[in-house]
Structure formats: structure tokens, C-alpha cells
Amino acid sequence: MLSESIMDIQGTVICTGARHTHQETRDKEKTDPHARAHPKQKNASVQGSRRRGLTGLVAADAVNDLETKGRAALDAVIESSTTCSKDKLKVRREWGDISTTERKAYLDGVLCLLNTPSKLDPARYPGAKNRYDDFVVVHMNQTLSIHGTGNFLVWHRYYVWAWENVMRTECGYEGTQPYWDYGRWAEDPLSSPLFDGSETSLGGNGAP
């Protein structure tokens, strides 16, 4: 179900490696005061919860353990691969850490998808008019099986990768999928370059 549905929207699969590590976030926090946690998150119990964003119930130590095991597994796969190497890994970065040129390139890629005809069967998905819609349709149709289930993480990781792949192969985008670090901008979300209303943002708060 996972691969079949996403193959509908991406068409082909290629080998890429995209990752963002918590260590990179911690290194960023050491040098950038804006990247630190909200002041109210200074007590130990809440500090640990910064790593619980996926469910709100996972202990930070458990997440750290999974990260350690995952890193070892990733290193082993790369070492045994004849096509993928660490120099080919693509790092996802926070929107505020990428240049205005990179932001514009990403937005151009999204606009490209909005202006590219859908590849889904119009008889089955009449509401899908463009490639952006294709991703919306797939996500909507699988809502009940990809949320609150064991499929959540792996499905959405594959989904984001498929989005990146289509952006690159069909729209010429050369970057990775940026993300928004909510903790970094919690005190004033509208100050984030993601929502500051500029031409390199995704918009503002809706006010004229």
C-alpha cells in the first residue's frame, strides 16, 4: 500500500540520502541564541520533551538510543553500498538557515508542481488537477492508515522523500525539503522567515 500509492505520484525511484541529525541541531544551539529552546523549557522534564515531538510520550533517552542505533545502521548500509556514499548525503535544514536564494528556489519548485498536470487517473481522482494535488490526494486517501499507527514514521519519511524526488526530477529543484523548527520561533512565530510575509516566505498571518 505504501510503495504502491506513492509510486503513483512519483513515477520512479532513485537512490538519494537525505537526513538531518539532532547533533546538528545541538551544535546550532551552541552558536545561535535564536536556535535555543523557549525560556520556559529550562526545567529537566520539559527539556527532555523537546525530543518528543512525534508523540509527546516518548522519553528523550529512548529517542537518543534509537538515534544511536539508526546512525550505526546507516553507516553500515553506506559502507556496504557501491552507489551511495556519505558525500552524497543531502542534509535537510531549517528554513531560517537557508539563504533567500535557496528559499526562492524551493518556492519556485512548489509553484512548478502547481502548474504541472496531475499524473493520477482522472476517473479515480477527479479533484487532482496538478502534481501538488497528487500528493494531497494520496495523503487524504490514506489518512486512517498512516496516522496513529505503526506506519506513521516510515510512511511520512518516504512521502517527504518522494516529494523531494519529484521536485528534483520534474521541476529542477536541487535542494532538500526544508523544515520549520517550532521551538526556535515559539515566542514569536511570525518573526520566522517562513511566515514573515516576505516574498521568500510561505505567507503571513492572513491579515491584509
Short mmCIF file of C-alpha atoms in Angstrom, two decimals:
data_model
loop_
_atom_site.label_atom_id
_atom_site.label_comp_id
_atom_site.label_asym_id
_atom_site.label_seq_id
_atom_site.Cartn_x
_atom_site.Cartn_y
_atom_site.Cartn_z
CA MET A 1 0.00 0.00 0.00
CA LEU A 2 2.76 2.41 0.93
CA SER A 3 5.01 1.90 -2.07
CA GLU A 4 2.15 1.40 -4.50
CA SER A 5 0.38 4.63 -3.57
CA ILE A 6 3.50 6.79 -3.56
CA MET A 7 4.75 5.23 -6.77
CA ASP A 8 1.53 6.56 -8.29
CA ILE A 9 2.69 10.10 -7.64
CA GLN A 10 6.44 9.88 -8.09
CA GLY A 11 6.66 7.52 -11.04
CA THR A 12 10.25 6.40 -10.45
CA VAL A 13 12.53 5.74 -7.51
CA ILE A 14 16.16 6.84 -7.40
CA CYS A 15 18.78 6.45 -4.71
CA THR A 16 19.28 9.57 -2.61
CA GLY A 17 20.19 10.14 1.01
CA ALA A 18 18.59 12.99 2.95
CA ARG A 19 18.92 13.38 6.67
CA HIS A 20 19.01 15.88 9.48
CA THR A 21 20.57 14.87 12.78
CA HIS A 22 19.80 16.02 16.29
CA GLN A 23 23.54 16.56 16.77
CA GLU A 24 23.43 19.24 14.08
CA THR A 25 20.59 20.92 15.98
CA ARG A 26 22.55 20.81 19.23
CA ASP A 27 25.63 22.24 17.52
CA LYS A 28 23.48 25.02 16.08
CA GLU A 29 22.08 25.87 19.51
CA LYS A 30 25.59 26.34 20.89
CA THR A 31 26.36 29.12 18.41
CA ASP A 32 22.98 30.65 17.59
CA PRO A 33 20.96 32.09 20.50
CA HIS A 34 17.81 32.11 18.36
CA ALA A 35 18.07 28.35 17.93
CA ARG A 36 17.80 27.66 21.65
CA ALA A 37 14.76 26.35 23.43
CA HIS A 38 12.00 28.63 24.67
CA PRO A 39 12.91 30.04 28.14
CA LYS A 40 10.01 28.15 29.69
CA GLN A 41 11.61 24.89 28.61
CA LYS A 42 14.52 25.07 31.02
CA ASN A 43 13.39 22.52 33.60
CA ALA A 44 14.63 18.99 33.10
CA SER A 45 11.28 17.35 32.37
CA VAL A 46 10.31 19.82 29.66
CA GLN A 47 13.86 20.00 28.30
CA GLY A 48 13.64 16.30 27.54
CA SER A 49 10.28 16.76 25.86
CA ARG A 50 11.93 18.70 23.00
CA ARG A 51 12.81 15.29 21.62
CA ARG A 52 9.23 14.02 21.97
CA GLY A 53 7.63 15.92 19.16
CA LEU A 54 6.39 12.80 17.37
CA THR A 55 4.05 11.50 20.06
CA GLY A 56 4.54 13.59 23.20
CA LEU A 57 5.02 10.35 25.12
CA VAL A 58 8.48 9.13 24.16
CA ALA A 59 11.28 9.61 26.69
CA ALA A 60 14.28 11.55 25.40
CA ASP A 61 16.64 8.72 26.36
CA ALA A 62 14.67 6.32 24.19
CA VAL A 63 14.90 8.69 21.23
CA ASN A 64 18.64 9.11 21.79
CA ASP A 65 19.02 5.34 21.85
CA LEU A 66 17.14 4.97 18.58
CA GLU A 67 19.24 7.72 17.01
CA THR A 68 22.45 5.96 18.04
CA LYS A 69 21.26 2.63 16.64
CA GLY A 70 19.98 4.28 13.50
CA ARG A 71 23.28 6.04 12.87
CA ALA A 72 25.17 2.76 13.18
CA ALA A 73 22.76 1.04 10.82
CA LEU A 74 23.02 3.88 8.30
CA ASP A 75 26.81 3.81 8.42
CA ALA A 76 26.76 0.06 7.80
CA VAL A 77 24.46 0.42 4.79
CA ILE A 78 26.59 3.19 3.27
CA GLU A 79 29.79 1.24 3.83
CA SER A 80 28.41 -1.79 2.01
CA SER A 81 26.88 0.21 -0.85
CA THR A 82 28.53 0.59 -4.22
CA THR A 83 26.40 3.56 -5.26
CA CYS A 84 25.75 5.63 -2.11
CA SER A 85 28.39 7.35 0.00
CA LYS A 86 28.43 9.96 2.75
CA ASP A 87 29.48 12.68 0.34
CA LYS A 88 26.18 12.12 -1.49
CA LEU A 89 24.03 12.57 1.61
CA LYS A 90 21.75 15.59 1.43
CA VAL A 91 21.11 17.48 4.67
CA ARG A 92 17.71 19.00 5.40
CA ARG A 93 17.95 22.40 7.07
CA GLU A 94 15.66 24.78 8.92
CA TRP A 95 14.02 27.42 6.73
CA GLY A 96 15.77 30.18 8.67
CA ASP A 97 19.17 28.64 7.93
CA ILE A 98 18.89 28.56 4.16
CA SER A 99 19.64 31.58 2.00
CA THR A 100 16.98 33.69 0.32
CA THR A 101 18.16 32.26 -2.99
CA GLU A 102 17.57 28.73 -1.70
CA ARG A 103 14.14 29.70 -0.35
CA LYS A 104 13.19 31.17 -3.71
CA ALA A 105 14.36 28.01 -5.46
CA TYR A 106 12.15 25.90 -3.19
CA LEU A 107 9.12 28.13 -3.72
CA ASP A 108 9.70 28.03 -7.47
CA GLY A 109 9.71 24.24 -7.25
CA VAL A 110 6.37 24.22 -5.43
CA LEU A 111 4.88 26.62 -7.98
CA CYS A 112 6.17 24.32 -10.70
CA LEU A 113 4.24 21.39 -9.19
CA LEU A 114 1.13 23.57 -9.00
CA ASN A 115 1.46 24.26 -12.72
CA THR A 116 2.27 20.70 -13.81
CA PRO A 117 -0.71 18.49 -14.76
CA SER A 118 -1.69 15.63 -12.46
CA LYS A 119 -0.47 12.13 -13.29
CA LEU A 120 -3.25 10.37 -11.40
CA ASP A 121 -6.19 8.69 -13.14
CA PRO A 122 -8.81 11.45 -13.57
CA ALA A 123 -11.59 8.87 -13.41
CA ARG A 124 -10.49 7.84 -9.90
CA TYR A 125 -9.21 11.22 -8.70
CA PRO A 126 -11.19 13.95 -10.49
CA GLY A 127 -10.14 16.57 -7.94
CA ALA A 128 -6.43 16.19 -8.71
CA LYS A 129 -5.57 18.86 -11.27
CA ASN A 130 -1.82 19.19 -10.77
CA ARG A 131 1.18 17.41 -9.27
CA TYR A 132 0.75 19.20 -5.95
CA ASP A 133 -2.79 17.83 -5.80
CA ASP A 134 -1.43 14.33 -6.40
CA PHE A 135 0.39 14.44 -3.08
CA VAL A 136 -2.65 15.86 -1.30
CA VAL A 137 -4.88 13.11 -2.69
CA VAL A 138 -2.58 10.29 -1.65
CA HIS A 139 -2.26 11.69 1.87
CA MET A 140 -6.02 12.21 2.23
CA ASN A 141 -6.92 8.75 0.97
CA GLN A 142 -4.62 7.06 3.46
CA THR A 143 -5.33 9.24 6.48
CA LEU A 144 -6.72 6.45 8.66
CA SER A 145 -3.88 4.01 7.98
CA ILE A 146 -0.94 6.42 8.30
CA HIS A 147 -1.85 8.32 11.46
CA GLY A 148 -1.93 6.86 14.96
CA THR A 149 -0.44 3.63 13.62
CA GLY A 150 2.94 1.96 13.32
CA ASN A 151 3.08 3.20 9.73
CA PHE A 152 3.31 6.84 10.74
CA LEU A 153 7.06 7.41 10.73
CA VAL A 154 8.14 5.25 7.83
CA TRP A 155 5.24 6.35 5.62
CA HIS A 156 5.80 10.05 6.11
CA ARG A 157 9.56 9.76 5.73
CA TYR A 158 9.03 8.03 2.40
CA TYR A 159 6.36 10.59 1.48
CA VAL A 160 8.69 13.54 2.10
CA TRP A 161 11.43 11.80 0.14
CA ALA A 162 9.01 11.21 -2.75
CA TRP A 163 8.10 14.91 -2.69
CA GLU A 164 11.78 15.88 -2.83
CA ASN A 165 12.37 13.45 -5.67
CA VAL A 166 9.53 14.82 -7.78
CA MET A 167 10.66 18.39 -7.08
CA ARG A 168 14.12 17.48 -8.40
CA THR A 169 13.25 15.27 -11.34
CA GLU A 170 10.24 17.20 -12.65
CA CYS A 171 10.93 20.78 -11.59
CA GLY A 172 14.72 21.04 -11.48
CA TYR A 173 14.92 21.74 -7.74
CA GLU A 174 18.41 20.98 -6.44
CA GLY A 175 17.89 21.36 -2.69
CA THR A 176 16.22 19.29 0.01
CA GLN A 177 12.95 19.67 1.89
CA PRO A 178 13.38 22.48 4.46
CA TYR A 179 11.71 22.14 7.85
CA TRP A 180 10.35 24.52 10.49
CA ASP A 181 11.83 24.27 14.00
CA TYR A 182 8.85 25.39 16.09
CA GLY A 183 10.85 25.57 19.32
CA ARG A 184 13.20 28.06 17.73
CA TRP A 185 10.41 30.50 16.89
CA ALA A 186 7.88 29.68 19.63
CA GLU A 187 7.99 33.11 21.26
CA ASP A 188 7.14 34.90 18.02
CA PRO A 189 6.19 32.55 15.15
CA LEU A 190 5.56 35.44 12.75
CA SER A 191 9.18 36.52 13.09
CA SER A 192 10.21 33.28 11.41
CA PRO A 193 11.23 33.86 7.79
CA LEU A 194 8.82 31.06 6.96
CA PHE A 195 5.82 33.22 7.93
CA ASP A 196 7.10 36.80 7.83
CA GLY A 197 5.07 37.69 4.75
CA SER A 198 8.10 38.37 2.57
CA GLU A 199 8.45 37.14 -1.00
CA THR A 200 10.63 34.28 0.24
CA SER A 201 8.13 33.12 2.88
CA LEU A 202 5.06 30.89 2.70
CA GLY A 203 2.89 33.85 3.69
CA GLY A 204 1.87 35.75 6.82
CA ASN A 205 -0.99 35.57 9.31
CA GLY A 206 -3.66 36.28 6.72
CA ALA A 207 -4.05 39.95 7.58
CA PRO A 208 -4.08 42.36 4.61
#
